[in-house]
Amino acid sequence: MTSLPSPSTLKVLAFDTFGTVSDWHAGVSSVLAQLFPELDSSLVARDWRRMYAPIMAEVEIGERPWTLLDDLQRETLDRLLRSKYDVVPTAEQLDVAVHSWHVLPGWPDSSAGLHRLKKKFTICALSNGNVALLNEMAKTSDFPWDFIGGSDLWRHYKPASEVYLGLVRLMQVEPSEVMMVATHVTDLAAARTFGLQTAYVSRPTEWGPETKREEPNPDDAFFVRGIDELATLLGC
Amino acid sequence: MTSLPSPSTLKVLAFDTFGTVSDWHAGVSSVLAQLFPELDSSLVARDWRRMYAPIMAEVEIGERPWTLLDDLQRETLDRLLRSKYDVVPTAEQLDVAVHSWHVLPGWPDSSAGLHRLKKKFTICALSNGNVALLNEMAKTSDFPWDFIGGSDLWRHYKPASEVYLGLVRLMQVEPSEVMMVATHVTDLAAARTFGLQTAYVSRPTEWGPETKREEPNPDDAFFVRGIDELATLLGC
């Protein structure tokens, strides 16, 4: 561990949401199973999730104007169902499927762990979801965020610098006083680039039946098996 | 009451903070009393508070670039002490005085009332304080905001349209689905201009020993004596 944080210099914890605090595979595939019973809902959910990073990158490189995640998700699901599954979804089916991302179930340890961490640190969502989506998720799953850092605040998607440094600026702290917490190595690598501390949360079933390779990285201050374990290690 | 809200159309409650949920006169004057025991701390607090709206207006009309409230407050207190009280404050005294606005005590009904309202509505701070200040206040006084709408999100001060409509946009609701809650008639009048519902919270001792004239306005949906009374009237 090359960058163990000093508790006195850690003030803000910034959490990725989709996959890190909530279980997108379970939430999305259960809704897809109701909407499209003839399809393999887990596979559709995973296919859909794979289109997420590329289309946000189109916004970041300037190929698209700023677009909310909901609208990007709607477009990718429509395209996926038509091209790979030969299904032409109705507008209402798309609405319901896109909304499933607003009310994803939390992992069993998330809410309790966040409540413990909140007593000692400022805990923020720092997500590519927008504020309204993240608020709905928080109210559904009792995520007691001190602040919701939605992508529509900065009109940028991670891993853009504006997101990480935008939160640093709003919180009036130094980058090293913020720890990014995520189950995605690219998110954490970007956060380190901008001077944040990082913690990896292992979520081996993030992709449902698909194996996810996870191993400790010495550049992360922590490698934990849940938000509750992070709370314990941070003395909460 | 000309605009009684239909509960089904009310989704978001936006709260003014200084005076409405927290007692600036008590908090600021107690800190000033420690810093400047030779002065009438209540009078200094009130004099200082009177310089608040005019200097924010200088930002809104373009006489100043965007400036955080802390920096405006620091400048006005320095000017006030030198010009009226013949006191030259140290940098540390100014720091401590300005910080008193971050940790204002809540009114006795605020935290409990907000907790009740949060179960049924999305509750937001919508304040001229910045996000970090409002977060510190929330953690000090247990204000369980779903979202902190600080002025640095929009780089505008109330009563600018960008603040009220900025929150409406982030929450992805209609203006009429938001209710501004404040103890200041100018804040509520502006909110109505932009289509929000309004509720007046009576805080007769906001200005300490100074009488504050308060009377129901038929344009407000509610005139309440505390956040707890608002929670009761809204069925929480």
Coordinates of C-alpha atoms in Angstrom, one line a residue:
Chain A
M1 CA 0.0 0.0 0.0
T2 CA 1.9 3.1 -1.2
S3 CA -0.7 5.7 -0.3
L4 CA -2.2 4.9 3.1
P5 CA -4.3 7.9 4.0
S6 CA -3.7 9.8 7.2
P7 CA -7.1 10.0 8.8
S8 CA -6.5 13.6 9.6
T9 CA -6.2 14.5 6.0
L10 CA -9.2 12.6 4.7
K11 CA -12.4 14.7 4.8
V12 CA -14.6 13.7 1.9
L13 CA -15.5 10.2 0.5
A14 CA -16.7 10.3 -3.1
F15 CA -18.6 7.2 -4.2
D16 CA -19.2 5.8 -7.6
T17 CA -22.8 4.4 -7.6
F18 CA -23.7 2.0 -10.4
G19 CA -22.0 -1.2 -9.3
T20 CA -20.2 0.2 -6.3
V21 CA -23.1 1.0 -3.9
S22 CA -25.9 -0.4 -6.0
D23 CA -26.4 -3.7 -7.9
W24 CA -27.2 -2.7 -11.5
H25 CA -27.2 -6.2 -12.8
A26 CA -29.9 -7.4 -10.4
G27 CA -32.0 -4.2 -10.7
V28 CA -31.9 -3.9 -14.5
S29 CA -32.2 -7.5 -15.4
S30 CA -35.2 -8.0 -13.2
V31 CA -37.1 -5.1 -14.9
L32 CA -36.0 -6.4 -18.3
A33 CA -37.3 -9.8 -17.5
Q34 CA -40.7 -8.3 -16.9
L35 CA -40.6 -6.2 -20.0
F36 CA -39.2 -8.8 -22.4
P37 CA -39.9 -12.3 -21.0
E38 CA -38.7 -13.9 -24.2
L39 CA -35.2 -12.6 -23.9
D40 CA -32.2 -13.5 -21.6
S41 CA -32.6 -10.5 -19.4
S42 CA -29.2 -10.9 -17.7
L43 CA -27.5 -10.9 -21.1
V44 CA -29.5 -7.9 -22.3
A45 CA -28.6 -6.0 -19.1
R46 CA -24.9 -6.8 -19.6
D47 CA -25.0 -6.0 -23.3
W48 CA -26.7 -2.7 -22.5
R49 CA -24.1 -1.9 -19.7
R50 CA -21.3 -2.4 -22.2
M51 CA -22.6 0.4 -24.4
Y52 CA -22.6 2.8 -21.5
A53 CA -18.9 3.9 -21.4
P54 CA -18.6 4.3 -25.2
I55 CA -21.6 6.6 -25.6
M56 CA -20.6 8.8 -22.7
A57 CA -17.1 9.0 -24.3
E58 CA -18.9 10.4 -27.4
V59 CA -20.1 13.3 -25.3
E60 CA -16.6 13.9 -23.8
I61 CA -14.8 13.9 -27.1
G62 CA -17.3 16.4 -28.5
E63 CA -19.1 14.2 -30.9
R64 CA -22.4 14.9 -29.1
P65 CA -23.6 17.9 -27.1
W66 CA -24.1 17.4 -23.4
T67 CA -26.8 14.7 -23.0
L68 CA -28.3 13.3 -19.8
L69 CA -27.5 9.7 -19.0
D70 CA -31.2 8.7 -19.2
D71 CA -31.3 9.9 -22.9
L72 CA -28.1 8.1 -23.7
Q73 CA -29.3 4.9 -22.1
R74 CA -32.6 5.1 -23.9
E75 CA -30.8 5.4 -27.2
T76 CA -28.4 2.5 -26.6
L77 CA -31.1 0.1 -25.4
D78 CA -33.3 0.9 -28.4
R79 CA -30.3 0.2 -30.7
L80 CA -29.3 -2.9 -28.9
L81 CA -32.8 -4.5 -28.9
R82 CA -33.3 -3.8 -32.6
S83 CA -29.9 -4.8 -33.8
K84 CA -29.0 -7.8 -31.8
Y85 CA -32.4 -9.1 -30.5
D86 CA -34.7 -8.2 -33.4
V87 CA -37.1 -6.5 -30.9
V88 CA -38.7 -3.1 -31.6
P89 CA -39.4 -1.7 -28.1
T90 CA -42.3 0.6 -27.4
A91 CA -41.6 4.1 -25.9
E92 CA -43.1 2.9 -22.7
Q93 CA -40.9 -0.1 -22.5
L94 CA -37.9 2.1 -23.0
D95 CA -39.1 4.5 -20.3
V96 CA -39.6 1.7 -17.8
A97 CA -36.2 0.1 -18.6
V98 CA -34.3 3.4 -18.3
H99 CA -36.1 4.2 -15.1
S100 CA -34.8 0.9 -13.6
W101 CA -31.4 2.6 -13.2
H102 CA -33.0 5.2 -10.8
V103 CA -34.2 2.6 -8.3
L104 CA -31.4 0.0 -8.3
P105 CA -31.2 -2.0 -5.1
G106 CA -28.2 -1.2 -2.9
W107 CA -25.7 -4.0 -2.0
P108 CA -26.6 -5.3 1.4
D109 CA -23.7 -3.5 3.1
S110 CA -24.2 -0.1 1.4
S111 CA -26.8 1.8 3.4
A112 CA -25.5 0.7 6.8
G113 CA -21.9 1.4 5.8
L114 CA -22.7 4.9 4.5
H115 CA -24.6 5.7 7.6
R116 CA -21.5 4.8 9.7
L117 CA -19.1 6.8 7.4
K118 CA -21.4 9.8 7.4
K119 CA -20.7 10.4 11.1
K120 CA -17.1 11.1 10.5
F121 CA -16.7 12.1 6.9
T122 CA -18.6 14.0 4.2
I123 CA -20.0 11.3 1.9
C124 CA -20.9 12.2 -1.7
A125 CA -22.2 10.4 -4.7
L126 CA -19.9 11.1 -7.6
S127 CA -21.6 9.4 -10.5
N128 CA -22.4 9.6 -14.2
G129 CA -26.0 9.6 -13.2
N130 CA -27.8 12.9 -12.9
V131 CA -28.9 14.6 -9.7
A132 CA -32.6 13.6 -10.0
L133 CA -31.7 10.0 -10.8
L134 CA -29.3 9.8 -7.8
N135 CA -31.8 11.4 -5.5
E136 CA -34.4 8.8 -6.4
M137 CA -31.9 6.0 -5.9
A138 CA -30.9 7.5 -2.5
K139 CA -34.4 7.7 -1.3
T140 CA -35.2 4.2 -2.5
S141 CA -32.2 2.6 -0.9
D142 CA -31.5 4.9 2.1
F143 CA -28.2 6.2 0.9
P144 CA -27.7 9.2 3.3
W145 CA -25.5 11.4 1.0
D146 CA -24.3 14.6 2.4
F147 CA -24.1 15.8 -1.2
I148 CA -25.1 14.4 -4.6
G149 CA -22.5 15.0 -7.2
G150 CA -24.4 14.3 -10.4
S151 CA -23.0 14.6 -13.9
D152 CA -25.4 17.4 -14.7
L153 CA -23.7 19.7 -12.2
W154 CA -20.6 19.8 -14.4
R155 CA -22.0 18.6 -17.7
H156 CA -19.2 16.1 -17.9
Y157 CA -18.9 12.4 -17.5
K158 CA -16.2 10.5 -15.6
P159 CA -13.3 10.1 -16.2
A160 CA -13.3 13.8 -17.1
S161 CA -11.2 16.0 -14.7
E162 CA -14.2 18.4 -14.4
V163 CA -16.1 15.8 -12.3
Y164 CA -13.4 15.0 -9.8
L165 CA -12.0 18.5 -9.5
G166 CA -15.5 19.9 -9.6
L167 CA -16.3 18.1 -6.3
V168 CA -13.0 19.1 -4.8
R169 CA -13.8 22.8 -5.6
L170 CA -17.4 22.6 -4.2
M171 CA -16.1 21.0 -1.0
Q172 CA -13.3 23.6 -0.6
V173 CA -10.7 20.9 0.1
E174 CA -7.5 19.7 -1.4
P175 CA -7.7 16.8 -3.9
S176 CA -5.7 14.7 -1.4
E177 CA -8.4 15.2 1.2
V178 CA -10.9 13.3 -1.0
M179 CA -11.0 9.6 -1.5
M180 CA -12.7 8.1 -4.6
V181 CA -14.4 4.8 -3.7
A182 CA -15.3 2.6 -6.7
T183 CA -15.4 -0.9 -8.0
H184 CA -14.0 0.2 -11.3
V185 CA -10.2 0.5 -11.9
T186 CA -10.6 3.2 -14.6
D187 CA -12.5 5.5 -12.3
L188 CA -9.9 5.1 -9.6
A189 CA -7.0 5.6 -12.0
A190 CA -8.5 8.8 -13.2
A191 CA -9.1 10.0 -9.6
R192 CA -5.5 9.4 -8.7
T193 CA -4.4 11.4 -11.8
F194 CA -6.1 14.4 -10.3
G195 CA -4.6 13.9 -6.8
L196 CA -7.4 12.1 -5.0
Q197 CA -6.9 9.1 -2.8
T198 CA -8.6 5.8 -3.9
A199 CA -10.3 2.8 -2.4
Y200 CA -11.4 -0.3 -4.4
V201 CA -14.6 -2.1 -3.3
S202 CA -14.7 -5.6 -4.5
R203 CA -18.1 -6.5 -6.1
P204 CA -17.4 -9.9 -7.6
T205 CA -21.0 -10.4 -8.8
E206 CA -21.4 -6.9 -10.4
W207 CA -21.8 -8.6 -13.8
G208 CA -24.1 -11.3 -12.5
P209 CA -23.0 -14.7 -13.9
E210 CA -19.9 -13.2 -15.6
T211 CA -16.6 -13.5 -13.8
K212 CA -15.1 -10.2 -12.8
R213 CA -11.3 -10.1 -12.3
E214 CA -10.5 -8.2 -9.2
E215 CA -7.1 -7.9 -7.5
P216 CA -5.6 -5.4 -5.0
N217 CA -3.7 -2.6 -6.6
P218 CA -0.9 -1.1 -4.5
D219 CA -1.9 2.4 -5.7
D220 CA -5.2 2.1 -3.8
A221 CA -5.2 3.0 -0.2
F222 CA -7.8 0.2 0.5
F223 CA -9.2 -2.9 -1.1
V224 CA -12.4 -3.8 0.7
R225 CA -15.2 -6.3 0.4
G226 CA -18.0 -3.7 1.2
I227 CA -18.8 -0.3 2.4
D228 CA -19.1 -1.7 5.9
E229 CA -15.5 -2.9 5.8
L230 CA -14.3 0.5 4.6
A231 CA -16.2 2.1 7.6
T232 CA -14.4 -0.3 10.0
L233 CA -11.0 0.4 8.5
L234 CA -11.6 4.1 8.7
G235 CA -12.5 3.9 12.3
C236 CA -16.2 4.6 12.0
Chain B
M1 CA -55.0 31.3 0.4
T2 CA -55.1 31.5 -3.3
S3 CA -52.6 28.8 -4.2
L4 CA -53.1 25.9 -1.8
P5 CA -50.9 23.1 -3.2
S6 CA -52.3 19.9 -4.2
P7 CA -50.3 17.3 -2.4
S8 CA -50.0 15.2 -5.5
T9 CA -48.2 18.0 -7.4
L10 CA -45.7 18.9 -4.7
K11 CA -42.5 17.0 -4.9
V12 CA -39.6 19.2 -3.8
L13 CA -39.3 21.5 -0.8
A14 CA -36.6 24.2 -1.2
F15 CA -35.5 25.8 2.0
D16 CA -33.8 29.1 2.6
T17 CA -31.3 28.6 5.4
F18 CA -30.0 31.7 7.1
G19 CA -33.0 32.7 9.3
T20 CA -35.4 30.1 8.1
V21 CA -33.8 26.9 9.3
S22 CA -31.0 28.4 11.4
D23 CA -30.7 31.2 13.8
W24 CA -28.0 33.5 12.4
H25 CA -28.6 36.2 15.1
A26 CA -27.8 33.8 18.0
G27 CA -24.9 32.1 16.2
V28 CA -23.2 35.1 14.9
S29 CA -23.6 37.4 17.9
S30 CA -22.3 34.7 20.3
V31 CA -19.1 34.4 18.3
L32 CA -18.7 38.2 17.9
A33 CA -19.1 38.5 21.6
Q34 CA -16.1 36.3 22.2
L35 CA -14.0 38.1 19.5
F36 CA -14.9 41.7 20.4
P37 CA -16.1 41.8 24.0
E38 CA -16.1 45.5 24.0
L39 CA -18.8 45.8 21.3
D40 CA -22.5 45.2 21.3
S41 CA -22.3 41.9 19.5
S42 CA -26.0 41.8 18.7
L43 CA -25.9 45.2 17.1
V44 CA -22.7 44.3 15.1
A45 CA -24.4 41.0 13.9
R46 CA -27.4 43.0 12.7
D47 CA -25.4 45.7 11.1
W48 CA -23.3 43.0 9.3
R49 CA -26.5 41.1 8.2
R50 CA -27.8 44.4 6.7
M51 CA -24.8 44.5 4.4
Y52 CA -25.5 41.0 3.0
A53 CA -28.1 41.7 0.4
P54 CA -26.5 44.8 -1.1
I55 CA -23.1 43.2 -1.7
M56 CA -24.7 40.1 -3.3
A57 CA -26.6 42.5 -5.5
E58 CA -23.3 43.9 -6.7
V59 CA -22.4 40.4 -8.0
E60 CA -25.8 40.0 -9.7
I61 CA -25.7 43.4 -11.5
G62 CA -22.2 42.7 -12.7
E63 CA -20.3 45.2 -10.6
R64 CA -18.3 42.3 -9.2
P65 CA -17.3 39.0 -10.7
W66 CA -18.7 35.8 -9.1
T67 CA -17.5 35.8 -5.4
L68 CA -18.3 33.2 -2.7
L69 CA -20.4 34.4 0.2
D70 CA -17.5 33.8 2.7
D71 CA -15.4 36.4 0.8
L72 CA -18.2 38.9 0.6
Q73 CA -19.0 38.5 4.3
R74 CA -15.3 39.0 5.2
E75 CA -15.2 42.2 3.2
T76 CA -18.3 43.6 4.7
L77 CA -17.4 42.8 8.3
D78 CA -14.0 44.4 7.9
R79 CA -15.5 47.5 6.4
L80 CA -18.2 47.7 9.1
L81 CA -15.8 47.3 12.0
R82 CA -13.4 49.9 10.7
S83 CA -16.0 52.5 9.7
K84 CA -18.6 52.3 12.4
Y85 CA -16.8 50.7 15.4
D86 CA -13.3 52.0 14.9
V87 CA -11.9 48.5 15.2
V88 CA -9.2 47.1 12.9
P89 CA -9.8 43.3 13.0
T90 CA -7.1 40.7 12.6
A91 CA -7.2 38.2 9.7
E92 CA -7.9 35.5 12.3
Q93 CA -10.8 37.4 13.9
L94 CA -12.3 37.8 10.4
D95 CA -11.8 34.1 9.7
V96 CA -13.5 33.1 12.9
A97 CA -16.4 35.5 12.5
V98 CA -17.0 34.4 8.9
H99 CA -16.9 30.8 9.9
S100 CA -19.7 31.4 12.4
W101 CA -22.1 31.3 9.5
H102 CA -21.1 27.7 8.7
V103 CA -22.1 26.4 12.1
L104 CA -25.2 28.4 13.0
P105 CA -27.6 26.7 15.4
G106 CA -30.8 25.4 13.9
W107 CA -34.1 26.6 15.3
P108 CA -35.5 24.0 17.8
D109 CA -38.0 22.7 15.3
S110 CA -35.8 22.5 12.2
S111 CA -34.0 19.2 12.3
A112 CA -37.0 17.2 13.5
G113 CA -39.3 18.9 11.0
L114 CA -36.9 18.2 8.1
H115 CA -36.6 14.6 9.1
R116 CA -40.4 14.3 8.9
L117 CA -40.7 16.1 5.6
K118 CA -37.8 14.0 4.0
K119 CA -39.9 10.8 4.2
K120 CA -42.5 12.2 1.8
F121 CA -40.7 14.9 -0.2
T122 CA -37.3 15.7 -1.6
I123 CA -35.9 18.4 0.7
C124 CA -33.2 20.8 -0.5
A125 CA -31.3 23.7 0.8
L126 CA -31.6 26.6 -1.6
S127 CA -29.4 29.2 -0.1
N128 CA -26.9 32.0 -0.9
G129 CA -24.4 30.0 1.1
N130 CA -22.0 27.8 -0.9
V131 CA -22.1 24.0 -0.9
A132 CA -19.3 23.5 1.6
L133 CA -20.7 26.0 4.1
L134 CA -24.2 24.4 3.9
N135 CA -22.7 20.9 4.3
E136 CA -20.9 22.0 7.4
M137 CA -24.1 23.6 8.7
A138 CA -26.1 20.4 7.9
K139 CA -23.6 18.2 9.7
T140 CA -23.5 20.5 12.7
S141 CA -27.3 20.7 13.1
D142 CA -28.5 17.4 11.6
F143 CA -30.3 18.9 8.6
P144 CA -30.9 15.8 6.5
W145 CA -30.9 17.5 3.1
D146 CA -31.5 15.2 0.1
F147 CA -29.7 17.8 -2.0
I148 CA -27.7 21.0 -1.2
G149 CA -28.4 23.8 -3.6
G150 CA -25.5 26.1 -2.9
S151 CA -25.0 29.3 -4.7
D152 CA -21.7 28.1 -6.2
L153 CA -23.6 25.5 -8.3
W154 CA -25.1 28.3 -10.4
R155 CA -22.7 31.1 -9.5
H156 CA -25.7 33.3 -8.8
Y157 CA -27.4 34.7 -5.7
K158 CA -31.1 34.7 -5.0
P159 CA -33.3 36.3 -6.1
A160 CA -31.7 35.5 -9.5
S161 CA -33.8 33.2 -11.7
E162 CA -30.8 30.9 -12.2
V163 CA -31.0 29.7 -8.6
Y164 CA -34.7 28.8 -8.5
L165 CA -34.9 27.4 -12.0
G166 CA -31.5 25.7 -11.6
L167 CA -33.0 23.6 -8.9
V168 CA -36.1 22.9 -10.9
R169 CA -33.9 21.7 -13.8
L170 CA -31.7 19.5 -11.6
M171 CA -34.7 17.9 -10.0
Q172 CA -36.4 17.3 -13.4
V173 CA -39.7 18.6 -12.2
E174 CA -42.0 21.5 -13.1
P175 CA -41.6 24.8 -11.2
S176 CA -45.1 24.3 -9.7
E177 CA -43.9 21.0 -8.2
V178 CA -41.4 22.9 -6.0
M179 CA -42.3 24.9 -2.9
M180 CA -39.9 27.6 -1.7
V181 CA -39.9 27.8 2.1
A182 CA -38.5 30.9 3.7
T183 CA -38.9 33.6 6.3
H184 CA -38.2 36.4 3.8
V185 CA -40.9 37.9 1.6
T186 CA -38.5 38.9 -1.1
D187 CA -37.2 35.3 -1.5
L188 CA -40.8 34.0 -1.7
A189 CA -41.9 36.7 -4.1
A190 CA -39.1 35.9 -6.5
A191 CA -39.9 32.1 -6.3
R192 CA -43.5 32.8 -7.2
T193 CA -42.3 34.9 -10.2
F194 CA -40.6 31.8 -11.5
G195 CA -43.7 29.6 -10.9
L196 CA -42.8 27.9 -7.6
Q197 CA -45.2 27.5 -4.7
T198 CA -44.3 29.3 -1.5
A199 CA -44.6 28.9 2.3
Y200 CA -43.7 31.5 4.9
V201 CA -42.1 30.4 8.1
S202 CA -42.6 32.9 10.9
R203 CA -39.3 33.6 12.8
P204 CA -40.2 36.6 15.0
T205 CA -36.8 36.6 16.8
E206 CA -34.7 36.3 13.6
W207 CA -33.3 39.8 14.3
G208 CA -32.8 39.2 18.0
P209 CA -34.1 42.2 20.0
E210 CA -35.5 43.9 16.8
T211 CA -39.1 43.6 16.0
K212 CA -39.8 41.8 12.7
R213 CA -43.1 42.5 11.1
E214 CA -44.7 39.3 9.9
E215 CA -48.1 38.8 8.5
P216 CA -49.8 36.1 6.3
N217 CA -49.7 36.8 2.6
P218 CA -52.6 35.2 0.6
D219 CA -50.0 34.4 -2.2
D220 CA -48.3 31.9 0.1
A221 CA -49.7 28.5 0.3
F222 CA -48.8 28.3 4.0
F223 CA -47.9 30.6 6.9
V224 CA -46.4 28.4 9.6
R225 CA -44.6 28.9 12.9
G226 CA -42.0 26.3 12.3
I227 CA -40.8 23.5 10.1
D228 CA -42.6 21.0 12.3
E229 CA -45.9 22.8 11.7
L230 CA -45.2 22.7 7.9
A231 CA -44.6 18.9 8.2
T232 CA -48.0 18.5 10.0
L233 CA -49.9 20.5 7.4
L234 CA -48.3 18.5 4.6
G235 CA -49.3 15.3 6.2
C236 CA -45.9 14.1 7.3

